[in-house]
């Protein structure tokens, strides 16, 4: 018999609630994003994000109950993202999950948001088929507005960090560069759209740390270097060659991301690879990753966008997988801006 869990995600600016089964089937996942509220500020404002979670979370839980009626007694527990993220935002989810667990006498599990991203490719639903070929181990790149890391994943709770960004996340670089070009927030998707008609070889933007031995990234230098080059262009060039600028920038991010990912895959002899997080929506990154995987005979898994960007379904699957192993938390669970020391092992490489 399958069991199911109610899950909550509020680590940044998306409020999300889901019901997920232990085999990864998503019965329902509803999210409310806050893009419009943060847009005027050109980025996520933490205080505004947590205030909006307090307004959105309970109505969203009610809506999930209306769409997929369930009895609290039928649930195996409640999962909530408890780390890492914006502390005020996390607190809203954690306090709500603890209250519901207490009131309905349910098990509680605090989930690491990054673990949830890493397990997202196991999710499926009525519109999206299960990835029957996905098995451990696999190499995963989690790349979004807040994270850019490479992990070697060998099982539930077994994640080795191979590499990480030393400064900005790749999505942050997309968003800041887009903001500088006057494209609004979040700008990654705008760059992607404009790049479709641009020439990726028109401008040679920096590829930082690409030849470096480690599997770490740096996107701050790439972004600043590209901004400097754009600032040196005359206004007419900036306007008439906007698509070329976007395509060239996107290519430099894709080159940087894939150089390390491909080398890490080679080092680990990976047969399966996962790209997840909001930036995996980028059409050029997807295309390049698919070309590489085909060439190397590696099975590539990129979850559908709804499970790549922040969502509660991935939190539910990570949470129920942990609960099935007998792991859970009590009412002392607290939100933490950073991962816990034992969440991930460091690679000895
Ligand atoms: O996973 P996500 O929804 O939230 C975070 O955890 O950050 O990722 C959002 C990030 C933003 O930086 C956004 O600009 C970027 O993903 N993004 C894209 C695309 N779609 C979303 N970046 C490049 N190309 C896209 N098509
Ligand atoms: Zn995320």
mmCIF file of C-alpha atoms and ligand atoms in Angstrom:
data_model
loop_
_atom_site.group_PDB
_atom_site.id
_atom_site.type_symbol
_atom_site.label_atom_id
_atom_site.label_comp_id
_atom_site.label_asym_id
_atom_site.label_seq_id
_atom_site.Cartn_x
_atom_site.Cartn_y
_atom_site.Cartn_z
ATOM 1 C CA UNK A 1 0.000 0.000 0.000
ATOM 2 C CA UNK A 2 1.318 3.428 -0.869
ATOM 3 C CA UNK A 3 1.422 6.174 1.691
ATOM 4 C CA UNK A 4 1.300 9.910 1.096
ATOM 5 C CA UNK A 5 2.488 13.120 2.665
ATOM 6 C CA UNK A 6 1.502 16.793 2.757
ATOM 7 C CA UNK A 7 4.460 19.024 1.938
ATOM 8 C CA UNK A 8 5.226 22.716 2.234
ATOM 9 C CA UNK A 9 7.874 24.842 0.502
ATOM 10 C CA UNK A 10 8.522 28.476 1.468
ATOM 11 C CA UNK A 11 12.326 28.777 1.344
ATOM 12 C CA UNK A 12 12.483 31.777 -0.985
ATOM 13 C CA UNK A 13 9.699 33.565 -2.838
ATOM 14 C CA UNK A 14 7.474 30.656 -3.952
ATOM 15 C CA UNK A 15 4.738 29.414 -1.638
ATOM 16 C CA UNK A 16 3.930 25.822 -2.541
ATOM 17 C CA UNK A 17 1.892 22.935 -1.103
ATOM 18 C CA UNK A 18 1.651 19.362 -2.421
ATOM 19 C CA UNK A 19 0.387 15.866 -1.724
ATOM 20 C CA UNK A 20 2.927 13.270 -2.852
ATOM 21 C CA UNK A 21 2.964 9.464 -2.690
ATOM 22 C CA UNK A 22 5.974 7.412 -1.623
ATOM 23 C CA UNK A 23 6.541 6.237 -5.222
ATOM 24 C CA UNK A 24 6.920 9.851 -6.401
ATOM 25 C CA UNK A 25 3.385 10.299 -7.757
ATOM 26 C CA UNK A 26 2.228 13.882 -7.266
ATOM 27 C CA UNK A 27 -1.498 13.962 -6.497
ATOM 28 C CA UNK A 28 -1.537 17.745 -6.404
ATOM 29 C CA UNK A 29 1.006 20.567 -6.253
ATOM 30 C CA UNK A 30 -0.130 24.180 -6.077
ATOM 31 C CA UNK A 31 2.207 27.158 -6.024
ATOM 32 C CA UNK A 32 1.829 30.914 -5.716
ATOM 33 C CA UNK A 33 4.795 32.900 -6.947
ATOM 34 C CA UNK A 34 5.562 36.467 -5.933
ATOM 35 C CA UNK A 35 7.292 37.740 -9.075
ATOM 36 C CA UNK A 36 4.974 40.726 -9.403
ATOM 37 C CA UNK A 37 5.562 41.931 -5.823
ATOM 38 C CA UNK A 38 9.354 41.740 -6.094
ATOM 39 C CA UNK A 39 9.607 43.030 -9.669
ATOM 40 C CA UNK A 40 9.765 46.745 -8.761
ATOM 41 C CA UNK A 41 12.795 46.021 -6.552
ATOM 42 C CA UNK A 42 14.659 44.034 -9.227
ATOM 43 C CA UNK A 43 15.144 41.073 -6.871
ATOM 44 C CA UNK A 44 13.585 39.164 -3.969
ATOM 45 C CA UNK A 45 13.077 41.331 -0.843
ATOM 46 C CA UNK A 46 13.249 38.897 2.126
ATOM 47 C CA UNK A 47 10.794 40.754 4.418
ATOM 48 C CA UNK A 48 8.218 41.058 1.658
ATOM 49 C CA UNK A 49 8.694 37.381 0.760
ATOM 50 C CA UNK A 50 7.966 36.147 4.296
ATOM 51 C CA UNK A 51 4.976 38.476 4.679
ATOM 52 C CA UNK A 52 3.510 37.083 1.461
ATOM 53 C CA UNK A 53 4.052 33.508 2.613
ATOM 54 C CA UNK A 54 1.974 34.259 5.716
ATOM 55 C CA UNK A 55 -0.826 35.529 3.460
ATOM 56 C CA UNK A 56 -0.650 32.715 0.897
ATOM 57 C CA UNK A 57 0.191 29.528 2.773
ATOM 58 C CA UNK A 58 -3.038 28.673 4.651
ATOM 59 C CA UNK A 59 -5.338 29.488 1.694
ATOM 60 C CA UNK A 60 -3.092 27.310 -0.503
ATOM 61 C CA UNK A 61 -3.379 24.371 1.923
ATOM 62 C CA UNK A 62 -7.161 24.808 1.868
ATOM 63 C CA UNK A 63 -7.150 24.885 -1.923
ATOM 64 C CA UNK A 64 -5.122 21.648 -2.026
ATOM 65 C CA UNK A 65 -7.725 20.069 0.270
ATOM 66 C CA UNK A 66 -10.533 21.244 -2.014
ATOM 67 C CA UNK A 67 -8.839 19.937 -5.169
ATOM 68 C CA UNK A 68 -7.803 16.584 -3.686
ATOM 69 C CA UNK A 69 -9.868 15.943 -0.584
ATOM 70 C CA UNK A 70 -7.950 13.907 2.000
ATOM 71 C CA UNK A 71 -8.396 12.990 5.603
ATOM 72 C CA UNK A 72 -5.571 14.068 7.885
ATOM 73 C CA UNK A 73 -5.541 10.511 9.279
ATOM 74 C CA UNK A 74 -4.653 9.141 5.833
ATOM 75 C CA UNK A 75 -1.386 11.069 5.725
ATOM 76 C CA UNK A 76 1.928 9.513 6.783
ATOM 77 C CA UNK A 77 3.202 12.886 7.850
ATOM 78 C CA UNK A 78 4.030 16.472 6.999
ATOM 79 C CA UNK A 79 7.230 17.538 5.237
ATOM 80 C CA UNK A 80 8.531 21.081 5.183
ATOM 81 C CA UNK A 81 11.619 22.764 3.797
ATOM 82 C CA UNK A 82 13.513 23.762 6.923
ATOM 83 C CA UNK A 83 16.878 24.715 5.338
ATOM 84 C CA UNK A 84 18.676 26.391 3.554
ATOM 85 C CA UNK A 85 16.975 29.604 2.456
ATOM 86 C CA UNK A 86 15.699 32.971 3.625
ATOM 87 C CA UNK A 87 15.207 32.570 7.342
ATOM 88 C CA UNK A 88 11.952 34.565 7.583
ATOM 89 C CA UNK A 89 10.450 32.677 4.655
ATOM 90 C CA UNK A 90 11.500 29.272 6.010
ATOM 91 C CA UNK A 91 10.041 30.101 9.421
ATOM 92 C CA UNK A 92 6.544 30.562 8.001
ATOM 93 C CA UNK A 93 6.593 27.056 6.527
ATOM 94 C CA UNK A 94 8.211 25.410 9.548
ATOM 95 C CA UNK A 95 5.843 26.976 12.095
ATOM 96 C CA UNK A 96 2.825 26.020 9.985
ATOM 97 C CA UNK A 97 4.034 22.436 9.480
ATOM 98 C CA UNK A 98 4.754 22.028 13.192
ATOM 99 C CA UNK A 99 1.303 23.308 14.126
ATOM 100 C CA UNK A 100 -0.436 20.976 11.656
ATOM 101 C CA UNK A 101 1.637 18.000 12.830
ATOM 102 C CA UNK A 102 0.771 18.765 16.450
ATOM 103 C CA UNK A 103 -2.931 19.330 15.872
ATOM 104 C CA UNK A 104 -3.416 16.252 13.666
ATOM 105 C CA UNK A 105 -0.922 14.037 15.503
ATOM 106 C CA UNK A 106 1.220 13.485 12.415
ATOM 107 C CA UNK A 107 4.908 12.781 11.932
ATOM 108 C CA UNK A 108 7.033 15.774 10.980
ATOM 109 C CA UNK A 109 10.075 15.878 8.743
ATOM 110 C CA UNK A 110 12.246 18.914 7.970
ATOM 111 C CA UNK A 111 13.744 18.681 4.486
ATOM 112 C CA UNK A 112 16.880 20.205 3.008
ATOM 113 C CA UNK A 113 15.767 22.211 -0.032
ATOM 114 C CA UNK A 114 18.772 21.103 -2.079
ATOM 115 C CA UNK A 115 18.106 17.426 -1.358
ATOM 116 C CA UNK A 116 14.577 18.043 -2.642
ATOM 117 C CA UNK A 117 15.957 19.478 -5.928
ATOM 118 C CA UNK A 118 18.258 16.455 -6.288
ATOM 119 C CA UNK A 119 15.351 13.991 -5.980
ATOM 120 C CA UNK A 120 12.938 15.964 -8.202
ATOM 121 C CA UNK A 121 13.519 13.720 -11.261
ATOM 122 C CA UNK A 122 11.743 10.872 -9.409
ATOM 123 C CA UNK A 123 8.449 12.805 -9.486
ATOM 124 C CA UNK A 124 5.679 11.939 -11.906
ATOM 125 C CA UNK A 125 1.989 12.781 -12.231
ATOM 126 C CA UNK A 126 -1.064 12.272 -14.409
ATOM 127 C CA UNK A 127 0.479 14.343 -17.216
ATOM 128 C CA UNK A 128 4.136 13.405 -16.844
ATOM 129 C CA UNK A 129 5.389 9.824 -17.029
ATOM 130 C CA UNK A 130 7.626 8.221 -14.424
ATOM 131 C CA UNK A 131 11.328 8.028 -15.369
ATOM 132 C CA UNK A 132 11.581 4.242 -15.175
ATOM 133 C CA UNK A 133 15.296 4.324 -16.065
ATOM 134 C CA UNK A 134 16.319 6.661 -13.265
ATOM 135 C CA UNK A 135 18.375 4.824 -10.644
ATOM 136 C CA UNK A 136 21.178 5.639 -8.239
ATOM 137 C CA UNK A 137 23.972 6.590 -8.677
ATOM 138 C CA UNK A 138 23.777 9.748 -10.775
ATOM 139 C CA UNK A 139 25.584 13.030 -11.183
ATOM 140 C CA UNK A 140 23.337 16.024 -10.571
ATOM 141 C CA UNK A 141 23.714 19.726 -11.221
ATOM 142 C CA UNK A 142 21.291 21.909 -9.243
ATOM 143 C CA UNK A 143 21.287 25.314 -10.886
ATOM 144 C CA UNK A 144 18.872 28.071 -9.972
ATOM 145 C CA UNK A 145 18.656 31.645 -8.715
ATOM 146 C CA UNK A 146 19.988 30.607 -5.322
ATOM 147 C CA UNK A 147 22.127 27.534 -5.993
ATOM 148 C CA UNK A 148 24.706 26.130 -8.380
ATOM 149 C CA UNK A 149 26.200 22.854 -7.206
ATOM 150 C CA UNK A 150 27.293 19.494 -8.593
ATOM 151 C CA UNK A 151 26.538 16.377 -6.513
ATOM 152 C CA UNK A 152 27.268 12.704 -6.781
ATOM 153 C CA UNK A 153 24.045 11.046 -5.604
ATOM 154 C CA UNK A 154 24.265 7.393 -4.505
ATOM 155 C CA UNK A 155 21.018 7.020 -2.538
ATOM 156 C CA UNK A 156 18.521 8.805 -0.292
ATOM 157 C CA UNK A 157 20.604 10.868 2.130
ATOM 158 C CA UNK A 158 23.829 10.110 0.276
ATOM 159 C CA UNK A 159 24.983 13.217 -1.510
ATOM 160 C CA UNK A 160 28.573 14.131 -2.110
ATOM 161 C CA UNK A 161 29.270 17.743 -3.087
ATOM 162 C CA UNK A 162 31.618 17.667 -6.069
ATOM 163 C CA UNK A 163 31.597 21.396 -6.801
ATOM 164 C CA UNK A 164 29.759 24.586 -6.028
ATOM 165 C CA UNK A 165 29.706 28.250 -6.942
ATOM 166 C CA UNK A 166 32.141 30.292 -4.906
ATOM 167 C CA UNK A 167 30.025 33.430 -5.306
ATOM 168 C CA UNK A 168 26.852 34.068 -7.364
ATOM 169 C CA UNK A 169 24.482 31.339 -8.532
ATOM 170 C CA UNK A 170 24.103 31.007 -12.316
ATOM 171 C CA UNK A 171 20.472 32.198 -12.181
ATOM 172 C CA UNK A 172 21.546 35.213 -10.155
ATOM 173 C CA UNK A 173 24.067 36.065 -12.906
ATOM 174 C CA UNK A 174 21.302 35.747 -15.524
ATOM 175 C CA UNK A 175 18.992 37.971 -13.465
ATOM 176 C CA UNK A 176 21.599 40.640 -12.683
ATOM 177 C CA UNK A 177 22.811 40.801 -16.265
ATOM 178 C CA UNK A 178 19.207 41.012 -17.483
ATOM 179 C CA UNK A 179 18.507 43.800 -14.988
ATOM 180 C CA UNK A 180 21.538 45.701 -16.288
ATOM 181 C CA UNK A 181 20.152 45.374 -19.820
ATOM 182 C CA UNK A 182 16.818 46.746 -18.570
ATOM 183 C CA UNK A 183 14.963 43.458 -19.133
ATOM 184 C CA UNK A 184 13.209 43.323 -15.734
ATOM 185 C CA UNK A 185 13.090 40.616 -13.048
ATOM 186 C CA UNK A 186 13.470 37.648 -13.124
ATOM 187 C CA UNK A 187 15.362 38.102 -16.361
ATOM 188 C CA UNK A 188 16.774 34.631 -17.147
ATOM 189 C CA UNK A 189 13.777 33.708 -19.251
ATOM 190 C CA UNK A 190 13.921 37.051 -21.155
ATOM 191 C CA UNK A 191 17.568 36.433 -22.051
ATOM 192 C CA UNK A 192 16.606 32.954 -23.245
ATOM 193 C CA UNK A 193 13.815 34.377 -25.453
ATOM 194 C CA UNK A 194 15.939 37.160 -26.961
ATOM 195 C CA UNK A 195 18.876 34.797 -27.497
ATOM 196 C CA UNK A 196 16.787 32.678 -29.880
ATOM 197 C CA UNK A 197 17.317 35.216 -32.668
ATOM 198 C CA UNK A 198 20.869 36.158 -31.673
ATOM 199 C CA UNK A 199 24.357 35.046 -32.643
ATOM 200 C CA UNK A 200 26.050 33.275 -29.732
ATOM 201 C CA UNK A 201 29.507 33.928 -31.134
ATOM 202 C CA UNK A 202 28.988 37.672 -31.611
ATOM 203 C CA UNK A 203 30.648 38.682 -28.333
ATOM 204 C CA UNK A 204 33.232 36.776 -26.322
ATOM 205 C CA UNK A 205 32.095 37.200 -22.720
ATOM 206 C CA UNK A 206 34.288 35.702 -19.958
ATOM 207 C CA UNK A 207 34.214 32.025 -18.934
ATOM 208 C CA UNK A 208 35.551 32.150 -15.402
ATOM 209 C CA UNK A 209 37.371 29.199 -13.743
ATOM 210 C CA UNK A 210 36.716 27.063 -16.809
ATOM 211 C CA UNK A 211 40.231 25.659 -16.963
ATOM 212 C CA UNK A 212 40.510 25.269 -13.206
ATOM 213 C CA UNK A 213 41.158 21.793 -11.758
ATOM 214 C CA UNK A 214 38.227 21.910 -9.324
ATOM 215 C CA UNK A 215 34.542 21.396 -10.161
ATOM 216 C CA UNK A 216 33.717 24.783 -8.589
ATOM 217 C CA UNK A 217 32.137 27.719 -10.347
ATOM 218 C CA UNK A 218 32.346 31.505 -10.232
ATOM 219 C CA UNK A 219 29.599 33.522 -11.876
ATOM 220 C CA UNK A 220 30.296 36.879 -10.280
ATOM 221 C CA UNK A 221 33.363 37.506 -12.470
ATOM 222 C CA UNK A 222 31.543 36.299 -15.576
ATOM 223 C CA UNK A 223 28.634 38.640 -14.851
ATOM 224 C CA UNK A 224 30.824 41.680 -13.982
ATOM 225 C CA UNK A 225 33.046 41.083 -17.013
ATOM 226 C CA UNK A 226 30.024 40.890 -19.303
ATOM 227 C CA UNK A 227 28.505 44.023 -17.744
ATOM 228 C CA UNK A 228 31.804 45.882 -18.270
ATOM 229 C CA UNK A 229 31.882 44.841 -21.932
ATOM 230 C CA UNK A 230 28.287 45.975 -22.437
ATOM 231 C CA UNK A 231 29.036 49.315 -20.740
ATOM 232 C CA UNK A 232 31.791 49.919 -23.270
ATOM 233 C CA UNK A 233 29.379 49.503 -26.189
ATOM 234 C CA UNK A 234 27.672 52.565 -27.652
ATOM 235 C CA UNK A 235 23.920 52.932 -27.133
ATOM 236 C CA UNK A 236 23.108 51.998 -30.710
ATOM 237 C CA UNK A 237 25.032 48.704 -30.471
ATOM 238 C CA UNK A 238 23.359 47.884 -27.153
ATOM 239 C CA UNK A 239 19.955 48.390 -28.735
ATOM 240 C CA UNK A 240 20.414 46.861 -32.159
ATOM 241 C CA UNK A 241 22.474 43.892 -31.007
ATOM 242 C CA UNK A 242 20.504 43.013 -27.880
ATOM 243 C CA UNK A 243 19.752 39.498 -29.155
ATOM 244 C CA UNK A 244 23.442 38.906 -29.926
ATOM 245 C CA UNK A 245 24.385 40.155 -26.442
ATOM 246 C CA UNK A 246 21.864 37.792 -24.831
ATOM 247 C CA UNK A 247 22.882 34.798 -26.959
ATOM 248 C CA UNK A 248 26.568 35.409 -26.245
ATOM 249 C CA UNK A 249 25.991 35.771 -22.510
ATOM 250 C CA UNK A 250 23.826 32.654 -22.397
ATOM 251 C CA UNK A 251 26.540 30.736 -24.248
ATOM 252 C CA UNK A 252 29.186 31.805 -21.749
ATOM 253 C CA UNK A 253 26.989 30.603 -18.827
ATOM 254 C CA UNK A 254 26.221 27.309 -20.583
ATOM 255 C CA UNK A 255 29.899 26.783 -21.426
ATOM 256 C CA UNK A 256 30.897 27.451 -17.817
ATOM 257 C CA UNK A 257 28.213 25.182 -16.337
ATOM 258 C CA UNK A 258 28.816 22.308 -18.701
ATOM 259 C CA UNK A 259 32.611 22.379 -18.676
ATOM 260 C CA UNK A 260 32.638 21.409 -14.991
ATOM 261 C CA UNK A 261 29.613 19.119 -15.170
ATOM 262 C CA UNK A 262 31.053 17.145 -18.068
ATOM 263 C CA UNK A 263 34.433 16.812 -16.384
ATOM 264 C CA UNK A 264 32.798 15.690 -13.128
ATOM 265 C CA UNK A 265 30.779 13.087 -15.073
ATOM 266 C CA UNK A 266 33.956 11.797 -16.627
ATOM 267 C CA UNK A 267 35.759 11.688 -13.289
ATOM 268 C CA UNK A 268 32.931 9.671 -11.702
ATOM 269 C CA UNK A 269 32.269 7.477 -14.739
ATOM 270 C CA UNK A 270 28.626 8.606 -14.532
ATOM 271 C CA UNK A 271 26.076 6.731 -16.637
ATOM 272 C CA UNK A 272 23.175 8.909 -15.535
ATOM 273 C CA UNK A 273 23.065 12.703 -15.194
ATOM 274 C CA UNK A 274 20.442 15.076 -13.833
ATOM 275 C CA UNK A 275 20.093 18.813 -14.435
ATOM 276 C CA UNK A 276 17.605 20.499 -12.132
ATOM 277 C CA UNK A 277 16.677 23.951 -10.758
ATOM 278 C CA UNK A 278 15.113 26.963 -12.497
ATOM 279 C CA UNK A 279 18.013 27.559 -14.899
ATOM 280 C CA UNK A 280 17.530 24.094 -16.383
ATOM 281 C CA UNK A 281 14.580 25.743 -18.165
ATOM 282 C CA UNK A 282 17.160 27.503 -20.322
ATOM 283 C CA UNK A 283 16.719 26.199 -23.853
ATOM 284 C CA UNK A 284 20.376 26.473 -24.839
ATOM 285 C CA UNK A 285 21.605 24.745 -21.653
ATOM 286 C CA UNK A 286 19.124 21.920 -22.228
ATOM 287 C CA UNK A 287 20.121 21.556 -25.860
ATOM 288 C CA UNK A 288 23.838 21.533 -25.052
ATOM 289 C CA UNK A 289 23.356 19.056 -22.169
ATOM 290 C CA UNK A 290 21.318 16.755 -24.417
ATOM 291 C CA UNK A 291 23.920 16.890 -27.204
ATOM 292 C CA UNK A 292 26.656 16.034 -24.719
ATOM 293 C CA UNK A 293 24.681 13.190 -23.129
ATOM 294 C CA UNK A 294 23.866 11.666 -26.540
ATOM 295 C CA UNK A 295 27.480 11.870 -27.615
ATOM 296 C CA UNK A 296 28.722 10.254 -24.402
ATOM 297 C CA UNK A 297 25.911 7.710 -24.184
ATOM 298 C CA UNK A 298 24.844 9.055 -20.801
ATOM 299 C CA UNK A 299 21.180 9.005 -19.753
ATOM 300 C CA UNK A 300 20.117 12.575 -19.043
ATOM 301 C CA UNK A 301 17.133 13.459 -16.844
ATOM 302 C CA UNK A 302 15.786 17.002 -16.683
ATOM 303 C CA UNK A 303 12.508 17.237 -14.715
ATOM 304 C CA UNK A 304 9.660 19.197 -16.317
ATOM 305 C CA UNK A 305 9.856 22.878 -15.472
ATOM 306 C CA UNK A 306 7.114 22.665 -12.810
ATOM 307 C CA UNK A 307 9.376 20.317 -10.794
ATOM 308 C CA UNK A 308 12.659 22.119 -11.682
ATOM 309 C CA UNK A 309 11.687 25.447 -10.166
ATOM 310 C CA UNK A 310 10.942 25.631 -6.442
ATOM 311 C CA UNK A 311 7.921 23.464 -5.611
ATOM 312 C CA UNK A 312 6.508 21.476 -2.696
ATOM 313 C CA UNK A 313 6.249 18.181 -4.620
ATOM 314 C CA UNK A 314 10.022 17.640 -4.519
ATOM 315 C CA UNK A 315 9.976 18.439 -0.786
ATOM 316 C CA UNK A 316 7.228 15.867 -0.290
ATOM 317 C CA UNK A 317 9.159 13.142 -2.101
ATOM 318 C CA UNK A 318 12.373 13.845 -0.149
ATOM 319 C CA UNK A 319 10.351 13.963 3.088
ATOM 320 C CA UNK A 320 8.410 10.737 2.541
ATOM 321 C CA UNK A 321 11.593 8.930 1.437
ATOM 322 C CA UNK A 322 13.177 9.934 4.743
ATOM 323 C CA UNK A 323 10.085 9.010 6.779
ATOM 324 C CA UNK A 324 10.024 5.540 5.186
ATOM 325 C CA UNK A 325 13.538 5.074 6.550
ATOM 326 C CA UNK A 326 12.284 5.896 10.040
ATOM 327 C CA UNK A 327 13.729 9.405 10.091
ATOM 328 C CA UNK A 328 11.654 12.264 11.494
ATOM 329 C CA UNK A 329 11.861 15.422 13.593
ATOM 330 C CA UNK A 330 10.031 16.582 16.674
ATOM 331 C CA UNK A 331 8.610 19.936 17.710
ATOM 332 C CA UNK A 332 12.137 21.295 18.295
ATOM 333 C CA UNK A 333 12.646 21.518 14.510
ATOM 334 C CA UNK A 334 13.746 25.036 13.576
ATOM 335 C CA UNK A 335 14.398 26.874 10.343
ATOM 336 C CA UNK A 336 18.041 27.308 9.388
ATOM 337 C CA UNK A 337 19.475 29.668 6.757
ATOM 338 C CA UNK A 338 22.214 27.125 5.985
ATOM 339 C CA UNK A 339 22.354 23.375 5.436
ATOM 340 C CA UNK A 340 23.122 21.238 8.499
ATOM 341 C CA UNK A 341 26.692 19.911 8.741
ATOM 342 C CA UNK A 342 25.661 16.313 7.995
ATOM 343 C CA UNK A 343 23.314 17.037 5.087
ATOM 344 C CA UNK A 344 26.043 16.608 2.466
ATOM 345 C CA UNK A 345 29.427 14.951 2.387
ATOM 346 C CA UNK A 346 32.335 16.847 0.892
ATOM 347 C CA UNK A 347 34.123 15.190 -1.981
ATOM 348 C CA UNK A 348 37.685 14.263 -1.134
ATOM 349 C CA UNK A 349 38.762 15.132 -4.653
HETATM 350 O O1 LIG B 1 14.594 27.228 -9.000
HETATM 351 P P1 LIG B 1 14.087 28.646 -9.106
HETATM 352 O O2 LIG B 1 12.662 28.836 -9.496
HETATM 353 O O3 LIG B 1 14.251 29.417 -7.769
HETATM 354 C C1 LIG B 1 15.422 29.490 -7.041
HETATM 355 O O4 LIG B 1 15.655 28.592 -6.191
HETATM 356 O O5 LIG B 1 16.168 30.446 -7.310
HETATM 357 O O6 LIG B 1 15.045 29.379 -10.165
HETATM 358 C C2 LIG B 1 14.834 30.697 -10.570
HETATM 359 C C3 LIG B 1 15.995 31.120 -11.463
HETATM 360 C C4 LIG B 1 15.990 32.606 -11.762
HETATM 361 O O7 LIG B 1 17.288 33.099 -11.583
HETATM 362 C C5 LIG B 1 15.554 32.658 -13.221
HETATM 363 O O8 LIG B 1 16.053 33.785 -13.922
HETATM 364 C C6 LIG B 1 16.173 31.392 -13.759
HETATM 365 O O9 LIG B 1 15.931 30.434 -12.722
HETATM 366 N N1 LIG B 1 15.526 30.965 -14.997
HETATM 367 C C7 LIG B 1 16.162 30.948 -16.186
HETATM 368 C C8 LIG B 1 15.204 30.522 -17.130
HETATM 369 N N2 LIG B 1 14.017 30.303 -16.483
HETATM 370 C C9 LIG B 1 14.240 30.562 -15.167
HETATM 371 N N3 LIG B 1 17.423 31.252 -16.516
HETATM 372 C C10 LIG B 1 17.769 31.122 -17.803
HETATM 373 N N4 LIG B 1 16.917 30.738 -18.768
HETATM 374 C C11 LIG B 1 15.639 30.417 -18.490
HETATM 375 N N5 LIG B 1 14.802 30.009 -19.458
HETATM 376 ZN ZN1 LIG B 2 15.564 26.026 -5.229
#
